[in-house]
């Protein structure tokens, strides 16, 4: 039996990142990229890897194909101390891949979901789930199997005494087929960004979007990019400003790192404000190095950077 305390259920893929591309891709032509990197992709994996980097015992439940990219994902997660016992390898299937074409500030992405859609409630270790304290679900619209089972997954987790968090992420199909009235009562912490909350509710403003979901809500942790984050729990409403960065590289994965910081504090029993502050801090840390996990490699270095950039002591054991 695993002694992990955080269980992350989600999608897995590699990011194939092309930088310094000479021209925009055109059908029938060829262009050159000066730089290429292959790294661990997927929001859920970044959240899990960074939680483990912050000292949280973390296990991942997901699926890869029996191919080179699947082996790569497993190797990367293991190297970041994420327990991979609940990652299944599907024979004859392909691991997901995102081709990221990076142009200065912006990126054009093409995602091949591969085996992401195949994960269902039956793959989640629900029998052993009571050995975990917290379940984090992410990227629901990229995982058709999980999207269909989500209410049952959440109910089961609550039944065995776990706390739960959910980051839906963007819906590429823009259908937003998530029944928030039924599901949110089983979500302890709902973690969208502003654009996702507006799209989900169809509301014209963040205020009315919050009013729409409020009857079903436990805690809302709303991510607002450079404006920081806002928390709502019952009558309590707290806004926490972002940590200004002097060392900005890119914001890839900032939301996932926010989730890792927030949930670490939440699992330790922190106040809503403390959870938001640690989320913001890890979101800001994320922006100081390339990609979603670059800033979270070494715990000693992480603490030193937080001290150097923001004068804060972070006690990571
Ligand atoms: N440029 C920045 N400088 C400082 N902090 C930032 C910056 N960008 C993001 N953050 C911090 O990270 C948190 C999460 O980022 P963001 O709001 O972009 O999440 P998201 O939209 O879910 O991102 P993602 O695209 O990674 O899913 C913010 O609430 C903020 O505290
Ligand atoms: Mg996000």
mmCIF file of C-alpha atoms and ligand atoms in Angstrom:
data_model
loop_
_atom_site.group_PDB
_atom_site.id
_atom_site.type_symbol
_atom_site.label_atom_id
_atom_site.label_comp_id
_atom_site.label_asym_id
_atom_site.label_seq_id
_atom_site.Cartn_x
_atom_site.Cartn_y
_atom_site.Cartn_z
ATOM 1 C CA UNK A 1 0.000 0.000 0.000
ATOM 2 C CA UNK A 2 1.227 3.424 -0.914
ATOM 3 C CA UNK A 3 1.884 5.933 1.858
ATOM 4 C CA UNK A 4 1.301 8.846 -0.528
ATOM 5 C CA UNK A 5 -1.008 11.536 0.753
ATOM 6 C CA UNK A 6 -1.887 13.383 -2.454
ATOM 7 C CA UNK A 7 -3.412 11.551 -5.402
ATOM 8 C CA UNK A 8 -3.466 13.454 -8.704
ATOM 9 C CA UNK A 9 -5.741 12.026 -11.399
ATOM 10 C CA UNK A 10 -5.184 13.405 -14.858
ATOM 11 C CA UNK A 11 -3.798 13.423 -18.370
ATOM 12 C CA UNK A 12 -0.215 12.675 -19.351
ATOM 13 C CA UNK A 13 1.666 13.878 -22.392
ATOM 14 C CA UNK A 14 5.018 15.094 -23.601
ATOM 15 C CA UNK A 15 5.576 18.623 -24.868
ATOM 16 C CA UNK A 16 7.690 18.882 -27.993
ATOM 17 C CA UNK A 17 8.673 22.552 -27.966
ATOM 18 C CA UNK A 18 10.063 24.285 -31.048
ATOM 19 C CA UNK A 19 11.668 27.692 -30.466
ATOM 20 C CA UNK A 20 13.149 30.375 -32.714
ATOM 21 C CA UNK A 21 11.077 29.290 -35.707
ATOM 22 C CA UNK A 22 11.984 31.226 -38.857
ATOM 23 C CA UNK A 23 8.436 31.567 -40.259
ATOM 24 C CA UNK A 24 4.839 30.592 -39.500
ATOM 25 C CA UNK A 25 4.099 27.065 -40.764
ATOM 26 C CA UNK A 26 2.510 27.036 -44.215
ATOM 27 C CA UNK A 27 0.982 24.021 -45.933
ATOM 28 C CA UNK A 28 3.291 22.860 -48.713
ATOM 29 C CA UNK A 29 6.359 24.670 -47.343
ATOM 30 C CA UNK A 30 9.061 23.930 -44.785
ATOM 31 C CA UNK A 31 10.643 26.147 -42.188
ATOM 32 C CA UNK A 32 13.407 25.752 -39.611
ATOM 33 C CA UNK A 33 13.312 25.944 -35.791
ATOM 34 C CA UNK A 34 16.658 26.859 -34.201
ATOM 35 C CA UNK A 35 15.867 25.134 -30.903
ATOM 36 C CA UNK A 36 13.933 22.044 -29.761
ATOM 37 C CA UNK A 37 13.147 20.615 -26.338
ATOM 38 C CA UNK A 38 11.178 17.574 -25.237
ATOM 39 C CA UNK A 39 9.775 17.832 -21.735
ATOM 40 C CA UNK A 40 7.105 16.510 -19.435
ATOM 41 C CA UNK A 41 3.834 18.118 -20.522
ATOM 42 C CA UNK A 42 0.281 18.128 -19.159
ATOM 43 C CA UNK A 43 -1.147 20.293 -16.410
ATOM 44 C CA UNK A 44 -1.806 17.373 -14.109
ATOM 45 C CA UNK A 45 1.765 16.073 -14.325
ATOM 46 C CA UNK A 46 3.215 19.537 -13.700
ATOM 47 C CA UNK A 47 0.988 19.951 -10.652
ATOM 48 C CA UNK A 48 2.043 16.516 -9.351
ATOM 49 C CA UNK A 49 5.754 17.021 -10.044
ATOM 50 C CA UNK A 50 5.793 20.418 -8.344
ATOM 51 C CA UNK A 51 3.812 19.138 -5.346
ATOM 52 C CA UNK A 52 6.434 16.419 -4.903
ATOM 53 C CA UNK A 53 9.157 19.057 -5.306
ATOM 54 C CA UNK A 54 7.548 20.965 -2.429
ATOM 55 C CA UNK A 55 7.807 17.886 -0.236
ATOM 56 C CA UNK A 56 4.254 16.529 -0.539
ATOM 57 C CA UNK A 57 3.986 12.725 -0.864
ATOM 58 C CA UNK A 58 2.393 12.549 -4.296
ATOM 59 C CA UNK A 59 1.045 9.716 -6.437
ATOM 60 C CA UNK A 60 -0.292 9.971 -9.970
ATOM 61 C CA UNK A 61 -3.142 8.039 -11.570
ATOM 62 C CA UNK A 62 -3.194 8.226 -15.362
ATOM 63 C CA UNK A 63 -2.446 6.387 -18.578
ATOM 64 C CA UNK A 64 0.336 6.220 -21.156
ATOM 65 C CA UNK A 65 0.832 4.163 -24.300
ATOM 66 C CA UNK A 66 3.525 1.485 -24.640
ATOM 67 C CA UNK A 67 5.806 3.772 -26.624
ATOM 68 C CA UNK A 68 8.884 5.930 -26.247
ATOM 69 C CA UNK A 69 6.884 8.960 -25.027
ATOM 70 C CA UNK A 70 5.188 6.821 -22.373
ATOM 71 C CA UNK A 71 8.558 5.659 -21.059
ATOM 72 C CA UNK A 72 9.773 9.256 -21.100
ATOM 73 C CA UNK A 73 6.777 10.485 -19.046
ATOM 74 C CA UNK A 74 7.244 7.722 -16.460
ATOM 75 C CA UNK A 75 10.981 8.373 -16.208
ATOM 76 C CA UNK A 76 10.441 12.108 -15.730
ATOM 77 C CA UNK A 77 7.760 11.670 -13.065
ATOM 78 C CA UNK A 78 9.847 9.118 -11.170
ATOM 79 C CA UNK A 79 12.874 11.397 -11.298
ATOM 80 C CA UNK A 80 10.706 14.013 -9.588
ATOM 81 C CA UNK A 81 9.736 11.518 -6.856
ATOM 82 C CA UNK A 82 6.124 11.071 -7.995
ATOM 83 C CA UNK A 83 4.757 7.594 -7.197
ATOM 84 C CA UNK A 84 3.752 6.068 -10.574
ATOM 85 C CA UNK A 85 2.225 2.811 -9.277
ATOM 86 C CA UNK A 86 -1.221 3.858 -10.553
ATOM 87 C CA UNK A 87 -0.129 4.868 -14.044
ATOM 88 C CA UNK A 88 -1.265 2.221 -16.518
ATOM 89 C CA UNK A 89 0.526 1.457 -19.761
ATOM 90 C CA UNK A 90 -1.954 0.587 -22.529
ATOM 91 C CA UNK A 91 -0.625 -1.953 -25.028
ATOM 92 C CA UNK A 92 -0.753 -0.901 -28.665
ATOM 93 C CA UNK A 93 -1.808 2.670 -27.785
ATOM 94 C CA UNK A 94 0.020 5.969 -28.109
ATOM 95 C CA UNK A 95 0.934 8.479 -25.411
ATOM 96 C CA UNK A 96 -0.409 12.002 -25.841
ATOM 97 C CA UNK A 97 1.837 14.675 -27.322
ATOM 98 C CA UNK A 98 1.593 18.448 -27.666
ATOM 99 C CA UNK A 99 3.590 20.134 -30.396
ATOM 100 C CA UNK A 100 4.308 23.618 -29.075
ATOM 101 C CA UNK A 101 5.398 26.148 -31.698
ATOM 102 C CA UNK A 102 6.768 29.032 -29.705
ATOM 103 C CA UNK A 103 6.797 32.542 -31.214
ATOM 104 C CA UNK A 104 8.165 35.238 -28.870
ATOM 105 C CA UNK A 105 5.376 35.832 -26.269
ATOM 106 C CA UNK A 106 2.843 33.403 -27.710
ATOM 107 C CA UNK A 107 2.556 29.775 -28.733
ATOM 108 C CA UNK A 108 0.585 27.723 -31.248
ATOM 109 C CA UNK A 109 -0.182 24.268 -29.845
ATOM 110 C CA UNK A 110 -1.366 21.096 -31.542
ATOM 111 C CA UNK A 111 -2.319 18.255 -29.182
ATOM 112 C CA UNK A 112 -2.671 14.579 -30.015
ATOM 113 C CA UNK A 113 -4.586 13.210 -26.986
ATOM 114 C CA UNK A 114 -3.622 9.571 -27.560
ATOM 115 C CA UNK A 115 -4.574 7.385 -24.627
ATOM 116 C CA UNK A 116 -5.732 10.337 -22.435
ATOM 117 C CA UNK A 117 -9.377 9.654 -23.237
ATOM 118 C CA UNK A 118 -9.194 6.033 -22.099
ATOM 119 C CA UNK A 119 -8.828 6.660 -18.347
ATOM 120 C CA UNK A 120 -12.071 5.927 -16.452
ATOM 121 C CA UNK A 121 -13.258 5.560 -12.869
ATOM 122 C CA UNK A 122 -12.215 1.872 -12.994
ATOM 123 C CA UNK A 123 -8.550 2.863 -13.328
ATOM 124 C CA UNK A 124 -8.568 4.986 -10.181
ATOM 125 C CA UNK A 125 -7.512 3.042 -7.077
ATOM 126 C CA UNK A 126 -10.819 3.696 -5.352
ATOM 127 C CA UNK A 127 -10.457 0.580 -3.174
ATOM 128 C CA UNK A 128 -7.215 1.928 -1.752
ATOM 129 C CA UNK A 129 -8.159 5.547 -2.019
ATOM 130 C CA UNK A 130 -8.529 5.862 1.738
ATOM 131 C CA UNK A 131 -4.745 5.710 2.020
ATOM 132 C CA UNK A 132 -4.702 9.177 0.460
ATOM 133 C CA UNK A 133 -5.685 12.393 2.138
ATOM 134 C CA UNK A 134 -6.505 14.474 -0.920
ATOM 135 C CA UNK A 135 -7.635 13.930 -4.519
ATOM 136 C CA UNK A 136 -6.772 16.522 -7.176
ATOM 137 C CA UNK A 137 -8.473 16.249 -10.571
ATOM 138 C CA UNK A 138 -7.382 18.293 -13.546
ATOM 139 C CA UNK A 139 -7.947 18.847 -17.285
ATOM 140 C CA UNK A 140 -11.347 17.217 -17.331
ATOM 141 C CA UNK A 141 -12.228 18.157 -20.914
ATOM 142 C CA UNK A 142 -9.091 16.469 -22.268
ATOM 143 C CA UNK A 143 -10.169 13.182 -20.684
ATOM 144 C CA UNK A 144 -13.516 12.036 -22.016
ATOM 145 C CA UNK A 145 -13.610 8.952 -19.772
ATOM 146 C CA UNK A 146 -13.004 10.967 -16.612
ATOM 147 C CA UNK A 147 -15.418 13.709 -17.716
ATOM 148 C CA UNK A 148 -18.220 11.167 -17.911
ATOM 149 C CA UNK A 149 -17.384 9.604 -14.537
ATOM 150 C CA UNK A 150 -16.525 12.770 -12.654
ATOM 151 C CA UNK A 151 -19.507 12.944 -10.321
ATOM 152 C CA UNK A 152 -19.002 9.319 -9.224
ATOM 153 C CA UNK A 153 -15.249 9.797 -8.743
ATOM 154 C CA UNK A 154 -15.870 12.824 -6.510
ATOM 155 C CA UNK A 155 -18.639 11.128 -4.525
ATOM 156 C CA UNK A 156 -16.449 8.074 -3.931
ATOM 157 C CA UNK A 157 -13.531 10.203 -2.775
ATOM 158 C CA UNK A 158 -15.763 12.074 -0.337
ATOM 159 C CA UNK A 159 -17.289 8.815 0.885
ATOM 160 C CA UNK A 160 -13.873 7.474 1.896
ATOM 161 C CA UNK A 161 -13.070 10.714 3.710
ATOM 162 C CA UNK A 162 -10.771 12.463 1.250
ATOM 163 C CA UNK A 163 -10.718 16.164 0.525
ATOM 164 C CA UNK A 164 -10.950 17.080 -3.173
ATOM 165 C CA UNK A 165 -9.859 19.798 -5.580
ATOM 166 C CA UNK A 166 -10.710 20.369 -9.223
ATOM 167 C CA UNK A 167 -9.053 22.400 -11.972
ATOM 168 C CA UNK A 168 -11.203 21.908 -15.077
ATOM 169 C CA UNK A 169 -8.797 23.801 -17.377
ATOM 170 C CA UNK A 170 -9.975 25.123 -20.743
ATOM 171 C CA UNK A 171 -12.394 23.112 -22.880
ATOM 172 C CA UNK A 172 -10.881 22.931 -26.398
ATOM 173 C CA UNK A 173 -14.342 22.034 -27.787
ATOM 174 C CA UNK A 174 -15.843 24.994 -25.870
ATOM 175 C CA UNK A 175 -18.891 22.911 -24.936
ATOM 176 C CA UNK A 176 -18.254 23.180 -21.162
ATOM 177 C CA UNK A 177 -20.191 19.976 -20.519
ATOM 178 C CA UNK A 178 -19.580 19.922 -16.771
ATOM 179 C CA UNK A 179 -22.622 19.846 -14.504
ATOM 180 C CA UNK A 180 -21.394 22.236 -11.810
ATOM 181 C CA UNK A 181 -24.664 22.140 -9.878
ATOM 182 C CA UNK A 182 -24.312 18.374 -9.379
ATOM 183 C CA UNK A 183 -20.533 18.110 -9.004
ATOM 184 C CA UNK A 184 -19.317 21.191 -7.124
ATOM 185 C CA UNK A 185 -20.900 20.135 -3.801
ATOM 186 C CA UNK A 186 -18.314 17.283 -3.748
ATOM 187 C CA UNK A 187 -15.404 19.580 -4.632
ATOM 188 C CA UNK A 188 -13.721 21.130 -1.605
ATOM 189 C CA UNK A 189 -11.585 23.527 -3.660
ATOM 190 C CA UNK A 190 -12.614 24.639 -7.145
ATOM 191 C CA UNK A 191 -9.635 26.161 -8.982
ATOM 192 C CA UNK A 192 -10.511 27.842 -12.311
ATOM 193 C CA UNK A 193 -9.022 30.971 -13.868
ATOM 194 C CA UNK A 194 -11.283 33.890 -14.754
ATOM 195 C CA UNK A 195 -11.737 32.985 -18.433
ATOM 196 C CA UNK A 196 -12.685 29.408 -17.542
ATOM 197 C CA UNK A 197 -15.183 30.524 -14.897
ATOM 198 C CA UNK A 198 -16.853 32.923 -17.354
ATOM 199 C CA UNK A 199 -17.002 30.300 -20.117
ATOM 200 C CA UNK A 200 -18.354 27.623 -17.764
ATOM 201 C CA UNK A 201 -21.175 29.772 -16.388
ATOM 202 C CA UNK A 202 -21.877 31.851 -19.503
ATOM 203 C CA UNK A 203 -21.917 34.903 -17.204
ATOM 204 C CA UNK A 204 -20.984 38.395 -18.393
ATOM 205 C CA UNK A 205 -18.808 39.278 -15.410
ATOM 206 C CA UNK A 206 -16.736 37.482 -12.798
ATOM 207 C CA UNK A 207 -19.101 38.764 -10.095
ATOM 208 C CA UNK A 208 -22.171 37.238 -11.683
ATOM 209 C CA UNK A 209 -20.244 34.025 -12.515
ATOM 210 C CA UNK A 210 -19.439 33.666 -8.815
ATOM 211 C CA UNK A 211 -23.092 34.302 -7.902
ATOM 212 C CA UNK A 212 -24.103 31.564 -10.354
ATOM 213 C CA UNK A 213 -21.926 28.882 -8.767
ATOM 214 C CA UNK A 214 -22.124 30.114 -5.159
ATOM 215 C CA UNK A 215 -25.041 27.851 -4.110
ATOM 216 C CA UNK A 216 -22.950 24.757 -4.983
ATOM 217 C CA UNK A 217 -19.562 26.024 -3.865
ATOM 218 C CA UNK A 218 -17.372 25.027 -0.934
ATOM 219 C CA UNK A 219 -14.161 26.985 -1.582
ATOM 220 C CA UNK A 220 -13.313 28.909 -4.758
ATOM 221 C CA UNK A 221 -9.643 29.653 -5.550
ATOM 222 C CA UNK A 222 -9.857 31.934 -8.575
ATOM 223 C CA UNK A 223 -6.625 32.461 -10.523
ATOM 224 C CA UNK A 224 -6.167 35.926 -11.993
ATOM 225 C CA UNK A 225 -2.718 35.869 -13.606
ATOM 226 C CA UNK A 226 -0.662 38.956 -12.749
ATOM 227 C CA UNK A 227 -3.521 40.179 -10.556
ATOM 228 C CA UNK A 228 -2.978 37.309 -8.143
ATOM 229 C CA UNK A 229 -5.893 35.269 -6.833
ATOM 230 C CA UNK A 230 -9.161 35.496 -4.968
ATOM 231 C CA UNK A 231 -10.688 33.075 -2.499
ATOM 232 C CA UNK A 232 -14.331 32.652 -1.535
ATOM 233 C CA UNK A 233 -15.608 30.391 1.214
ATOM 234 C CA UNK A 234 -19.090 31.063 2.566
ATOM 235 C CA UNK A 235 -19.147 34.737 3.554
ATOM 236 C CA UNK A 236 -15.357 34.977 3.530
ATOM 237 C CA UNK A 237 -13.824 36.687 0.494
ATOM 238 C CA UNK A 238 -10.061 37.305 0.276
ATOM 239 C CA UNK A 239 -7.986 38.786 -2.525
ATOM 240 C CA UNK A 240 -4.221 38.229 -2.505
ATOM 241 C CA UNK A 241 -1.971 40.183 -4.912
ATOM 242 C CA UNK A 242 0.558 38.395 -7.108
ATOM 243 C CA UNK A 243 4.247 38.346 -6.204
ATOM 244 C CA UNK A 244 5.929 40.744 -8.592
ATOM 245 C CA UNK A 245 8.665 38.945 -10.498
ATOM 246 C CA UNK A 246 11.947 40.499 -11.533
ATOM 247 C CA UNK A 247 13.081 37.337 -13.318
ATOM 248 C CA UNK A 248 10.197 36.595 -15.700
ATOM 249 C CA UNK A 249 10.951 33.858 -18.270
ATOM 250 C CA UNK A 250 7.521 32.438 -19.208
ATOM 251 C CA UNK A 251 4.165 31.665 -17.551
ATOM 252 C CA UNK A 252 3.803 28.086 -18.862
ATOM 253 C CA UNK A 253 2.346 26.041 -15.996
ATOM 254 C CA UNK A 254 1.873 28.975 -13.577
ATOM 255 C CA UNK A 255 -1.674 27.804 -12.840
ATOM 256 C CA UNK A 256 -0.487 24.256 -12.099
ATOM 257 C CA UNK A 257 2.227 25.536 -9.776
ATOM 258 C CA UNK A 258 -0.374 27.743 -8.070
ATOM 259 C CA UNK A 259 -2.437 24.572 -7.533
ATOM 260 C CA UNK A 260 0.582 22.754 -6.056
ATOM 261 C CA UNK A 261 1.312 25.583 -3.613
ATOM 262 C CA UNK A 262 -2.325 26.102 -2.616
ATOM 263 C CA UNK A 263 -3.003 22.385 -2.070
ATOM 264 C CA UNK A 264 0.188 21.858 -0.062
ATOM 265 C CA UNK A 265 -0.959 24.556 2.380
ATOM 266 C CA UNK A 266 -4.575 23.323 2.290
ATOM 267 C CA UNK A 267 -3.519 19.761 3.190
ATOM 268 C CA UNK A 268 -1.538 21.195 6.092
ATOM 269 C CA UNK A 269 -4.657 22.954 7.405
ATOM 270 C CA UNK A 270 -3.718 26.524 6.353
ATOM 271 C CA UNK A 271 -6.188 29.401 6.280
ATOM 272 C CA UNK A 272 -7.733 30.421 2.959
ATOM 273 C CA UNK A 273 -5.487 33.475 2.807
ATOM 274 C CA UNK A 274 -2.343 31.423 3.529
ATOM 275 C CA UNK A 275 -3.321 28.911 0.829
ATOM 276 C CA UNK A 276 -3.843 31.686 -1.735
ATOM 277 C CA UNK A 277 -0.561 33.322 -0.790
ATOM 278 C CA UNK A 278 1.394 30.082 -1.200
ATOM 279 C CA UNK A 279 -0.414 29.443 -4.490
ATOM 280 C CA UNK A 280 0.555 32.901 -5.741
ATOM 281 C CA UNK A 281 4.125 32.409 -4.578
ATOM 282 C CA UNK A 282 4.507 29.124 -6.458
ATOM 283 C CA UNK A 283 2.826 30.646 -9.533
ATOM 284 C CA UNK A 284 5.387 33.460 -9.411
ATOM 285 C CA UNK A 285 8.268 31.007 -8.808
ATOM 286 C CA UNK A 286 7.081 29.091 -11.881
ATOM 287 C CA UNK A 287 7.580 32.183 -14.072
ATOM 288 C CA UNK A 288 11.274 32.489 -13.144
ATOM 289 C CA UNK A 289 12.427 29.516 -15.261
ATOM 290 C CA UNK A 290 11.456 27.868 -18.552
ATOM 291 C CA UNK A 291 8.360 25.652 -18.671
ATOM 292 C CA UNK A 292 6.211 24.351 -15.822
ATOM 293 C CA UNK A 293 8.788 22.458 -13.755
ATOM 294 C CA UNK A 294 12.075 24.256 -14.521
ATOM 295 C CA UNK A 295 11.982 26.379 -11.358
ATOM 296 C CA UNK A 296 11.203 23.404 -9.086
ATOM 297 C CA UNK A 297 14.223 21.178 -9.664
ATOM 298 C CA UNK A 298 16.154 21.473 -6.456
ATOM 299 C CA UNK A 299 14.552 22.185 -3.044
ATOM 300 C CA UNK A 300 17.599 23.989 -1.681
ATOM 301 C CA UNK A 301 17.805 26.233 -4.756
ATOM 302 C CA UNK A 302 14.053 26.834 -4.631
ATOM 303 C CA UNK A 303 14.260 28.091 -1.034
ATOM 304 C CA UNK A 304 17.273 30.257 -1.879
ATOM 305 C CA UNK A 305 15.484 31.791 -4.873
ATOM 306 C CA UNK A 306 12.368 32.569 -2.844
ATOM 307 C CA UNK A 307 14.591 34.240 -0.252
ATOM 308 C CA UNK A 308 16.534 36.156 -2.922
ATOM 309 C CA UNK A 309 13.528 37.283 -5.002
ATOM 310 C CA UNK A 310 10.957 38.027 -2.316
ATOM 311 C CA UNK A 311 12.803 37.909 1.020
ATOM 312 C CA UNK A 312 10.655 35.011 2.277
ATOM 313 C CA UNK A 313 11.615 31.966 4.308
ATOM 314 C CA UNK A 314 9.905 28.842 3.030
ATOM 315 C CA UNK A 315 10.202 25.823 5.236
ATOM 316 C CA UNK A 316 10.367 22.841 2.874
ATOM 317 C CA UNK A 317 11.176 19.535 4.527
HETATM 318 N N1 LIG B 1 3.554 37.098 -14.587
HETATM 319 C C1 LIG B 1 3.302 36.704 -13.348
HETATM 320 N N2 LIG B 1 3.946 37.261 -12.296
HETATM 321 C C2 LIG B 1 3.713 36.877 -11.020
HETATM 322 N N3 LIG B 1 2.828 35.899 -10.708
HETATM 323 C C3 LIG B 1 2.154 35.293 -11.705
HETATM 324 C C4 LIG B 1 2.347 35.657 -13.082
HETATM 325 N N4 LIG B 1 1.544 34.878 -13.842
HETATM 326 C C5 LIG B 1 0.868 34.063 -12.980
HETATM 327 N N5 LIG B 1 1.229 34.315 -11.701
HETATM 328 C C6 LIG B 1 0.734 33.666 -10.480
HETATM 329 O O1 LIG B 1 0.326 32.353 -10.801
HETATM 330 C C7 LIG B 1 -1.063 32.195 -10.522
HETATM 331 C C8 LIG B 1 -1.691 31.287 -11.570
HETATM 332 O O2 LIG B 1 -1.490 31.817 -12.856
HETATM 333 P P1 LIG B 1 -2.691 32.006 -13.894
HETATM 334 O O3 LIG B 1 -3.702 32.913 -13.295
HETATM 335 O O4 LIG B 1 -2.054 32.412 -15.177
HETATM 336 O O5 LIG B 1 -3.298 30.541 -13.943
HETATM 337 P P2 LIG B 1 -3.910 29.733 -15.191
HETATM 338 O O6 LIG B 1 -4.603 30.706 -16.090
HETATM 339 O O7 LIG B 1 -4.683 28.605 -14.666
HETATM 340 O O8 LIG B 1 -2.572 29.233 -15.867
HETATM 341 P P3 LIG B 1 -2.257 27.947 -16.773
HETATM 342 O O9 LIG B 1 -2.243 28.496 -18.165
HETATM 343 O O10 LIG B 1 -0.909 27.537 -16.285
HETATM 344 O O11 LIG B 1 -3.323 26.918 -16.548
HETATM 345 C C9 LIG B 1 -1.666 33.581 -10.474
HETATM 346 O O12 LIG B 1 -2.794 33.597 -9.627
HETATM 347 C C10 LIG B 1 -0.500 34.408 -9.946
HETATM 348 O O13 LIG B 1 -0.479 34.387 -8.535
HETATM 349 MG MG1 LIG B 2 -5.012 26.737 -15.592
#
